[in-house]
Amino acid sequence: MKLFDVYPLNNIAITKAKGSYVWDENGVQYLDMYGGHAVISIGHTHPHWVSRIEDQLEQMAFYSNSIIIPIQQELAEKMGRISGKESYQLFLCNSGAEANENALKLASFHNGRKKIIAFTKSFHGRTSLAVAVTDNPSIVAPVNETDNVIFLPFNNEQALKDCFGAHGSEISSVIIEGIQGVGGINIAGDSFLQLIRQLCDDHGAVYIADSVQCGYGRTGQFFSHDHAGVNADIYTMAKGMGNGFPVGGILIAPHIQPKHGMLGTTFGGNQLACAAALAVLEVIEEEKLIENAKENGEYLMAQLKTIEVLQNVRGRGLMIGFDVPAELKELKKKLLFDFKIFTGEAKPNVIRLLPSLAVTRRQIDDFLESLQEAIDELKEEKNAEVSDTRLNGRTDNEVES
Ligand SMILES: Cc1ncc(COP(=O)(O)O)c(C=O)c1O
């Protein structure tokens, strides 16, 4: 049987991973500045995470949500304390798309409305409603198309006010990433998030903070929306939550009331997933990884800003992006194949850095050194190409004359 060929792949098979490094089948080591797409929060195969999962596996892996699962409550308490959202309620699921799907659905149950405001360049996942609020028509199938979603320009306060002015009583929810990831590391302005909070309050709409990529401590706060000093009604989470174990969830403000049967899932919140998620929070706390993300992120960004050719260096904590000029368009590939460093990208020309929150200053310095060398080599290659063309040009001219 063949695999369904939907992923453009790098021709590399990773067989071992530890901390911020991964190794391919030939034993070649790579520095992971991509965190397997922002998933690796505490470092690959962290020993505490491994032993927590192993211990749980020996006791039991799964029994459904028809019984009391004490480890879910343990997870909720720890998450409430570390995130500072103690009064919120936790619903567990398995992925980011599923978290957003549940959040949008819950908002609609809550206020009985249908319209959703989403923003340009958003990415919220690939399931039916999550993809409908994603600003990428190429991944929206005809069956996912709906008139219930209104796309507004990101960070445009006037457009948001106008929309609420015209449709306020119909808006069920506003969904926004605190920092757009797939869209290219675009930061939602503090005043924009404050305005969303205000308009949702004024009109009875639900503020959904998609924190799947920008949450879980990556930006130096538990949720990137915290930088704006606002509380969302629902936070959606996945990626860093399990450090590679598939687990997602939503944090729900206390005024949104549950009802039996309203939401549900077979696998969500299973014992094994909760053990992985608890291990992640324990390590985040023990190793002060949110502080590490803030400090090392600031350092990395400051250093990147000194590299002249990189444009619009931006981000928060360890969620950083920069634009690559056309003459360096091979930079990401060069970093991967010549310097053995994984980075992320966003179309058309953004490099995204999403390393583990445990990345060290030394690893960042190694990355910066390689980045500078890769840029220098690309420039040299470019210059050689130009002089080759000139030389060839001259020869042709000489032949002609
Ligand atoms: C902001 C955001 N929301 C949702 C998702 C979807 O998460 P998943 O792939 O786990 O369904 C992603 C994935 O990249 C994301 O970046």
Short mmCIF file of C-alpha atoms and ligand atoms in Angstrom, two decimals:
data_model
loop_
_atom_site.label_atom_id
_atom_site.label_comp_id
_atom_site.label_asym_id
_atom_site.label_seq_id
_atom_site.Cartn_x
_atom_site.Cartn_y
_atom_site.Cartn_z
CA MET A 1 0.00 0.00 0.00
CA LYS A 2 1.23 3.53 -0.78
CA LEU A 3 1.02 6.48 1.61
CA PHE A 4 -1.45 9.18 0.60
CA ASP A 5 0.97 11.71 -0.82
CA VAL A 6 -0.06 15.04 0.71
CA TYR A 7 3.18 16.22 2.30
CA PRO A 8 6.11 17.81 0.42
CA LEU A 9 8.92 15.95 2.19
CA ASN A 10 12.57 16.59 2.91
CA ASN A 11 14.50 13.47 2.07
CA ILE A 12 15.55 12.85 5.69
CA ALA A 13 14.43 10.16 8.13
CA ILE A 14 14.83 11.12 11.78
CA THR A 15 15.32 8.11 14.03
CA LYS A 16 16.54 9.61 17.32
CA ALA A 17 15.86 12.81 19.22
CA LYS A 18 17.08 14.35 22.46
CA GLY A 19 16.65 17.89 23.76
CA SER A 20 17.11 20.29 20.86
CA TYR A 21 18.86 17.74 18.64
CA VAL A 22 17.65 15.04 16.30
CA TRP A 23 19.63 12.41 14.38
CA ASP A 24 18.96 10.81 11.03
CA GLU A 25 19.28 7.13 10.14
CA ASN A 26 22.96 7.64 9.32
CA GLY A 27 23.69 9.18 12.71
CA VAL A 28 23.96 12.73 11.38
CA GLN A 29 23.02 15.28 14.06
CA TYR A 30 20.68 18.22 13.39
CA LEU A 31 19.88 21.22 15.57
CA ASP A 32 16.11 21.56 15.80
CA MET A 33 15.13 25.24 15.68
CA TYR A 34 11.69 24.23 14.40
CA GLY A 35 10.54 22.04 17.30
CA GLY A 36 8.75 19.67 14.91
CA HIS A 37 6.39 22.55 14.06
CA ALA A 38 6.27 24.21 17.51
CA VAL A 39 5.34 20.91 19.14
CA ILE A 40 8.50 20.24 21.13
CA SER A 41 8.12 22.41 24.21
CA ILE A 42 10.32 20.81 26.89
CA GLY A 43 12.82 19.13 24.55
CA HIS A 44 12.70 15.87 22.62
CA THR A 45 12.38 12.72 24.75
CA HIS A 46 12.80 14.61 28.02
CA PRO A 47 13.59 11.92 30.64
CA HIS A 48 10.80 13.01 33.00
CA TRP A 49 8.28 12.97 30.16
CA VAL A 50 9.46 9.51 29.07
CA SER A 51 9.26 8.01 32.55
CA ARG A 52 5.85 9.60 33.28
CA ILE A 53 4.46 8.05 30.09
CA GLU A 54 6.15 4.70 30.77
CA ASP A 55 4.79 4.58 34.33
CA GLN A 56 1.29 5.39 33.14
CA LEU A 57 1.53 2.85 30.34
CA GLU A 58 2.34 0.13 32.84
CA GLN A 59 -0.70 1.02 34.93
CA MET A 60 -3.19 1.61 32.13
CA ALA A 61 -3.30 3.49 28.82
CA PHE A 62 -6.96 4.12 28.24
CA TYR A 63 -10.42 3.95 29.59
CA SER A 64 -13.16 6.20 28.23
CA ASN A 65 -14.76 9.33 29.65
CA SER A 66 -17.55 7.25 31.16
CA ILE A 67 -15.57 6.90 34.41
CA ILE A 68 -13.76 9.30 36.75
CA ILE A 69 -10.23 9.98 35.48
CA PRO A 70 -8.37 11.57 38.42
CA ILE A 71 -5.32 12.48 36.35
CA GLN A 72 -7.53 14.85 34.30
CA GLN A 73 -8.34 16.78 37.47
CA GLU A 74 -4.66 16.80 38.43
CA LEU A 75 -3.84 18.22 35.00
CA ALA A 76 -6.58 20.85 35.26
CA GLU A 77 -5.33 22.02 38.64
CA LYS A 78 -1.73 22.30 37.54
CA MET A 79 -2.65 24.03 34.30
CA GLY A 80 -4.90 26.49 36.14
CA ARG A 81 -2.08 27.42 38.49
CA ILE A 82 0.68 27.72 35.88
CA SER A 83 -1.47 29.60 33.38
CA GLY A 84 -3.01 31.84 36.03
CA LYS A 85 -6.51 30.87 34.82
CA GLU A 86 -7.55 28.96 37.94
CA SER A 87 -11.23 29.78 37.59
CA TYR A 88 -11.42 28.37 34.03
CA GLN A 89 -12.70 24.88 33.11
CA LEU A 90 -10.75 22.35 31.05
CA PHE A 91 -12.09 20.20 28.21
CA LEU A 92 -9.60 17.79 26.69
CA CYS A 93 -9.34 16.64 23.09
CA ASN A 94 -6.62 15.42 20.73
CA SER A 95 -5.42 18.14 18.37
CA GLY A 96 -5.40 21.84 17.58
CA ALA A 97 -8.12 21.64 14.94
CA GLU A 98 -10.30 19.71 17.32
CA ALA A 99 -9.70 22.29 20.06
CA ASN A 100 -10.82 25.10 17.73
CA GLU A 101 -13.75 23.06 16.44
CA ASN A 102 -14.96 22.56 20.02
CA ALA A 103 -14.36 26.21 20.96
CA LEU A 104 -16.38 27.55 18.00
CA LYS A 105 -19.15 25.07 18.63
CA LEU A 106 -19.25 25.81 22.36
CA ALA A 107 -19.44 29.57 21.67
CA SER A 108 -22.41 28.95 19.40
CA PHE A 109 -24.12 26.73 21.99
CA HIS A 110 -23.47 29.44 24.56
CA ASN A 111 -25.02 32.40 22.76
CA GLY A 112 -27.16 30.63 20.19
CA ARG A 113 -25.59 32.59 17.31
CA LYS A 114 -23.96 31.56 14.04
CA LYS A 115 -21.57 34.22 12.74
CA ILE A 116 -17.84 34.02 13.39
CA ILE A 117 -15.25 36.72 12.83
CA ALA A 118 -11.84 35.47 11.69
CA PHE A 119 -8.87 37.32 10.22
CA THR A 120 -6.75 37.44 7.10
CA LYS A 121 -3.79 35.03 7.07
CA SER A 122 -5.31 33.01 9.93
CA PHE A 123 -4.72 29.27 10.32
CA HIS A 124 -6.94 27.32 12.69
CA GLY A 125 -6.79 23.73 11.43
CA ARG A 126 -8.28 21.44 8.83
CA THR A 127 -11.52 20.06 10.25
CA SER A 128 -14.77 21.51 8.97
CA LEU A 129 -15.31 24.66 11.01
CA ALA A 130 -11.62 25.14 11.83
CA VAL A 131 -10.79 25.18 8.14
CA ALA A 132 -13.76 27.45 7.38
CA VAL A 133 -12.21 30.11 9.66
CA THR A 134 -8.79 29.56 8.05
CA ASP A 135 -7.83 32.13 5.42
CA ASN A 136 -6.59 29.72 2.78
CA PRO A 137 -9.17 28.80 0.12
CA SER A 138 -6.91 26.07 -1.27
CA ILE A 139 -7.51 23.86 1.79
CA VAL A 140 -11.24 24.59 2.10
CA ALA A 141 -13.30 21.87 0.37
CA PRO A 142 -16.67 22.85 -1.10
CA VAL A 143 -18.40 21.05 1.78
CA ASN A 144 -16.58 23.27 4.30
CA GLU A 145 -17.73 26.52 2.69
CA THR A 146 -20.12 28.55 4.82
CA ASP A 147 -21.62 32.05 4.91
CA ASN A 148 -21.21 32.12 8.66
CA VAL A 149 -17.60 33.30 8.61
CA ILE A 150 -16.65 36.94 8.15
CA PHE A 151 -12.96 37.55 7.39
CA LEU A 152 -11.61 40.92 8.49
CA PRO A 153 -8.16 42.43 7.96
CA PHE A 154 -5.80 41.43 10.79
CA ASN A 155 -5.06 44.26 13.24
CA ASN A 156 -7.55 46.64 11.57
CA GLU A 157 -9.47 48.18 14.45
CA GLN A 158 -11.84 50.22 12.32
CA ALA A 159 -12.93 47.20 10.27
CA LEU A 160 -13.64 45.31 13.51
CA LYS A 161 -15.69 48.18 14.95
CA ASP A 162 -17.63 48.54 11.69
CA CYS A 163 -18.39 44.84 11.58
CA PHE A 164 -19.68 44.76 15.15
CA GLY A 165 -21.60 47.96 14.40
CA ALA A 166 -23.36 46.28 11.49
CA HIS A 167 -23.75 42.68 12.77
CA GLY A 168 -23.06 42.84 16.54
CA SER A 169 -26.12 40.88 17.63
CA GLU A 170 -25.36 38.04 15.19
CA ILE A 171 -21.70 37.50 16.11
CA SER A 172 -21.18 34.29 18.04
CA SER A 173 -17.41 34.46 18.37
CA VAL A 174 -14.17 36.09 17.29
CA ILE A 175 -11.27 33.69 16.78
CA ILE A 176 -7.72 34.99 16.64
CA GLU A 177 -4.16 33.74 17.07
CA GLY A 178 -2.20 35.97 19.46
CA ILE A 179 0.67 35.58 17.03
CA GLN A 180 -0.16 34.12 13.63
CA GLY A 181 2.11 31.16 12.99
CA VAL A 182 1.38 29.65 9.59
CA GLY A 183 0.49 33.19 8.40
CA GLY A 184 4.11 34.25 8.94
CA ILE A 185 4.64 35.37 12.59
CA ASN A 186 2.29 38.33 12.67
CA ILE A 187 1.67 39.74 16.14
CA ALA A 188 -1.86 40.81 17.05
CA GLY A 189 -1.47 44.29 18.54
CA ASP A 190 -2.24 44.68 22.23
CA SER A 191 -4.84 47.36 21.50
CA PHE A 192 -6.43 45.13 18.85
CA LEU A 193 -6.86 42.29 21.36
CA GLN A 194 -8.19 44.76 23.95
CA LEU A 195 -10.70 45.98 21.38
CA ILE A 196 -11.82 42.41 20.66
CA ARG A 197 -12.33 41.92 24.41
CA GLN A 198 -14.34 45.14 24.63
CA LEU A 199 -16.53 44.48 21.58
CA CYS A 200 -17.21 40.87 22.63
CA ASP A 201 -18.30 42.14 26.05
CA ASP A 202 -20.49 44.86 24.54
CA HIS A 203 -22.20 42.50 22.10
CA GLY A 204 -22.32 39.17 23.95
CA ALA A 205 -19.81 37.48 21.64
CA VAL A 206 -17.20 34.92 22.70
CA TYR A 207 -13.49 35.78 22.40
CA ILE A 208 -11.58 32.65 21.32
CA ALA A 209 -7.80 32.85 21.68
CA ASP A 210 -6.25 30.26 19.38
CA SER A 211 -3.15 29.47 21.39
CA VAL A 212 -2.35 26.21 19.62
CA GLN A 213 0.98 27.51 18.31
CA CYS A 214 1.62 30.72 20.28
CA GLY A 215 0.50 29.37 23.66
CA TYR A 216 1.93 27.17 26.36
CA GLY A 217 4.72 29.50 27.37
CA ARG A 218 6.33 29.89 23.96
CA THR A 219 6.15 33.70 23.93
CA GLY A 220 7.37 34.22 27.49
CA GLN A 221 3.84 34.29 28.93
CA PHE A 222 1.62 31.22 29.24
CA PHE A 223 -0.74 32.62 26.59
CA SER A 224 0.47 35.24 24.12
CA HIS A 225 -2.83 37.09 24.70
CA ASP A 226 -1.58 37.71 28.25
CA HIS A 227 0.86 40.27 26.84
CA ALA A 228 -2.17 42.47 26.06
CA GLY A 229 -3.51 42.13 29.60
CA VAL A 230 -6.80 40.58 28.44
CA ASN A 231 -8.58 37.37 29.34
CA ALA A 232 -10.18 35.46 26.50
CA ASP A 233 -13.40 33.47 27.02
CA ILE A 234 -11.89 30.33 25.50
CA TYR A 235 -8.24 29.41 24.93
CA THR A 236 -7.45 26.60 22.53
CA MET A 237 -4.28 24.55 22.99
CA ALA A 238 -2.41 21.60 21.47
CA LYS A 239 1.15 21.37 20.02
CA GLY A 240 3.44 22.13 23.02
CA MET A 241 0.90 20.71 25.45
CA GLY A 242 2.09 17.12 24.98
CA ASN A 243 5.65 17.69 23.68
CA GLY A 244 4.84 15.31 20.83
CA PHE A 245 2.18 13.19 22.50
CA PRO A 246 -1.09 14.06 20.72
CA VAL A 247 -3.22 16.03 23.16
CA GLY A 248 -5.27 19.20 22.87
CA GLY A 249 -7.67 21.10 25.01
CA ILE A 250 -9.70 24.23 25.63
CA LEU A 251 -9.80 26.44 28.70
CA ILE A 252 -13.29 27.80 29.21
CA ALA A 253 -14.18 30.89 31.28
CA PRO A 254 -16.44 30.25 34.27
CA HIS A 255 -19.47 32.08 32.84
CA ILE A 256 -19.77 29.49 30.05
CA GLN A 257 -21.80 26.68 31.55
CA PRO A 258 -21.42 23.02 30.61
CA LYS A 259 -24.30 20.66 29.91
CA HIS A 260 -23.99 16.88 29.74
CA GLY A 261 -23.47 15.73 26.17
CA MET A 262 -22.65 19.24 24.88
CA LEU A 263 -19.09 18.23 23.95
CA GLY A 264 -17.51 14.81 23.94
CA THR A 265 -14.74 12.61 22.58
CA THR A 266 -13.56 9.02 22.82
CA PHE A 267 -9.83 9.58 23.14
CA GLY A 268 -9.68 13.11 24.54
CA GLY A 269 -8.27 13.24 28.08
CA ASN A 270 -7.15 9.61 28.13
CA GLN A 271 -4.84 8.58 30.94
CA LEU A 272 -1.73 8.34 28.79
CA ALA A 273 -2.25 11.77 27.19
CA CYS A 274 -2.83 13.33 30.60
CA ALA A 275 0.38 11.79 31.93
CA ALA A 276 2.30 13.30 29.00
CA ALA A 277 0.64 16.69 29.46
CA LEU A 278 1.29 16.67 33.21
CA ALA A 279 4.94 15.83 32.63
CA VAL A 280 5.19 18.81 30.30
CA LEU A 281 3.78 21.21 32.90
CA GLU A 282 6.00 19.75 35.62
CA VAL A 283 9.09 20.32 33.51
CA ILE A 284 7.95 23.80 32.42
CA GLU A 285 7.65 24.73 36.08
CA GLU A 286 10.72 22.92 37.39
CA GLU A 287 13.06 24.17 34.68
CA LYS A 288 11.51 27.66 34.48
CA LEU A 289 11.00 27.26 30.76
CA ILE A 290 8.64 30.20 30.32
CA GLU A 291 11.33 32.49 31.70
CA ASN A 292 13.86 30.74 29.48
CA ALA A 293 11.65 31.32 26.43
CA LYS A 294 11.43 35.01 27.29
CA GLU A 295 15.14 35.57 27.97
CA ASN A 296 16.58 33.41 25.21
CA GLY A 297 13.93 34.63 22.80
CA GLU A 298 14.84 38.25 23.46
CA TYR A 299 18.52 37.43 23.03
CA LEU A 300 17.94 35.54 19.78
CA MET A 301 15.78 38.30 18.35
CA ALA A 302 18.26 41.03 19.30
CA GLN A 303 21.07 39.10 17.59
CA LEU A 304 18.99 38.45 14.48
CA LYS A 305 18.30 42.17 14.21
CA THR A 306 22.03 42.80 13.85
CA ILE A 307 22.14 40.66 10.67
CA GLU A 308 21.53 43.30 8.05
CA VAL A 309 20.11 41.19 5.23
CA LEU A 310 17.32 39.75 7.39
CA GLN A 311 14.24 41.92 7.16
CA ASN A 312 11.42 42.53 9.66
CA VAL A 313 12.77 40.38 12.46
CA ARG A 314 9.74 39.97 14.68
CA GLY A 315 8.09 37.79 17.31
CA ARG A 316 7.90 37.23 21.01
CA GLY A 317 9.85 34.79 23.13
CA LEU A 318 10.74 31.73 21.09
CA MET A 319 8.25 32.40 18.30
CA ILE A 320 10.31 34.41 15.86
CA GLY A 321 10.14 35.14 12.14
CA PHE A 322 12.05 37.17 9.60
CA ASP A 323 11.76 37.88 5.90
CA VAL A 324 14.41 36.50 3.61
CA PRO A 325 15.35 38.64 0.59
CA ALA A 326 14.96 37.05 -2.85
CA GLU A 327 18.73 36.60 -3.35
CA LEU A 328 18.83 34.37 -0.23
CA LYS A 329 15.75 32.32 -1.02
CA GLU A 330 17.73 29.09 -0.64
CA LEU A 331 18.61 29.95 2.98
CA LYS A 332 16.25 27.51 4.68
CA LYS A 333 17.37 24.66 2.43
CA LYS A 334 21.03 25.54 2.93
CA LEU A 335 20.59 25.60 6.72
CA LEU A 336 19.02 22.16 6.59
CA PHE A 337 21.25 20.35 4.13
CA ASP A 338 24.62 22.09 4.58
CA PHE A 339 24.45 23.18 8.23
CA LYS A 340 22.11 20.46 9.57
CA ILE A 341 19.64 22.86 11.16
CA PHE A 342 15.87 22.56 10.97
CA THR A 343 13.91 25.82 10.70
CA GLY A 344 10.31 26.49 9.74
CA GLU A 345 8.91 28.60 6.94
CA ALA A 346 5.86 30.58 5.97
CA LYS A 347 5.07 31.34 2.36
CA PRO A 348 6.39 33.15 0.46
CA ASN A 349 9.66 34.19 2.13
CA VAL A 350 9.51 33.91 5.92
CA ILE A 351 11.76 31.75 8.08
CA ARG A 352 10.09 30.77 11.36
CA LEU A 353 12.01 29.80 14.48
CA LEU A 354 10.07 27.65 16.95
CA PRO A 355 12.67 25.80 19.01
CA SER A 356 12.02 23.95 22.23
CA LEU A 357 11.50 26.29 25.19
CA ALA A 358 14.53 24.55 26.70
CA VAL A 359 16.88 25.61 23.91
CA THR A 360 20.15 26.85 25.42
CA ARG A 361 22.12 30.05 24.85
CA ARG A 362 24.94 27.92 23.45
CA GLN A 363 22.60 26.28 20.91
CA ILE A 364 21.28 29.70 19.93
CA ASP A 365 24.84 30.95 19.43
CA ASP A 366 25.64 27.89 17.29
CA PHE A 367 22.56 28.63 15.24
CA LEU A 368 23.48 32.30 14.80
CA GLU A 369 27.00 31.40 13.72
CA SER A 370 25.72 28.90 11.14
CA LEU A 371 23.11 31.36 9.93
CA GLN A 372 25.76 34.01 9.28
CA GLU A 373 27.97 31.47 7.48
CA ALA A 374 25.05 30.24 5.39
CA ILE A 375 24.22 33.81 4.38
CA ASP A 376 27.87 34.53 3.49
CA GLU A 377 28.11 31.36 1.41
CA LEU A 378 24.89 32.13 -0.44
CA LYS A 379 26.15 35.63 -1.21
CA GLU A 380 29.45 34.23 -2.49
CA GLU A 381 27.62 31.69 -4.65
CA LYS A 382 25.43 34.51 -5.99
CA ASN A 383 28.48 36.68 -6.76
CA ALA A 384 30.19 33.77 -8.49
CA GLU A 385 27.05 33.26 -10.59
CA VAL A 386 26.97 36.94 -11.53
CA SER A 387 30.63 37.02 -12.54
CA ASP A 388 30.16 33.76 -14.50
CA THR A 389 27.27 35.34 -16.39
CA ARG A 390 29.35 38.44 -17.04
CA LEU A 391 32.27 36.37 -18.25
CA ASN A 392 30.07 34.27 -20.47
CA GLY A 393 28.41 37.44 -21.68
CA ARG A 394 31.78 38.98 -22.58
CA THR A 395 32.90 35.83 -24.45
CA ASP A 396 29.70 35.83 -26.45
CA ASN A 397 30.18 39.50 -27.28
CA GLU A 398 33.76 38.87 -28.30
CA VAL A 399 32.64 36.06 -30.58
CA GLU A 400 29.96 38.31 -32.05
CA SER A 401 32.37 41.18 -32.65
C1 LIG B 1 -2.65 28.43 15.28
C2 LIG B 1 -3.00 27.01 14.94
N1 LIG B 1 -4.25 26.56 15.19
C3 LIG B 1 -4.60 25.30 14.91
C4 LIG B 1 -3.72 24.42 14.33
C5 LIG B 1 -4.15 23.02 14.01
O1 LIG B 1 -3.56 22.13 14.87
P1 LIG B 1 -3.53 20.55 14.51
O2 LIG B 1 -2.62 20.41 13.36
O3 LIG B 1 -3.04 19.92 15.77
O4 LIG B 1 -4.93 20.15 14.20
C6 LIG B 1 -2.43 24.85 14.03
C7 LIG B 1 -1.46 23.94 13.38
O5 LIG B 1 -0.47 24.34 12.82
C8 LIG B 1 -2.06 26.19 14.34
O6 LIG B 1 -0.84 26.65 14.05
#
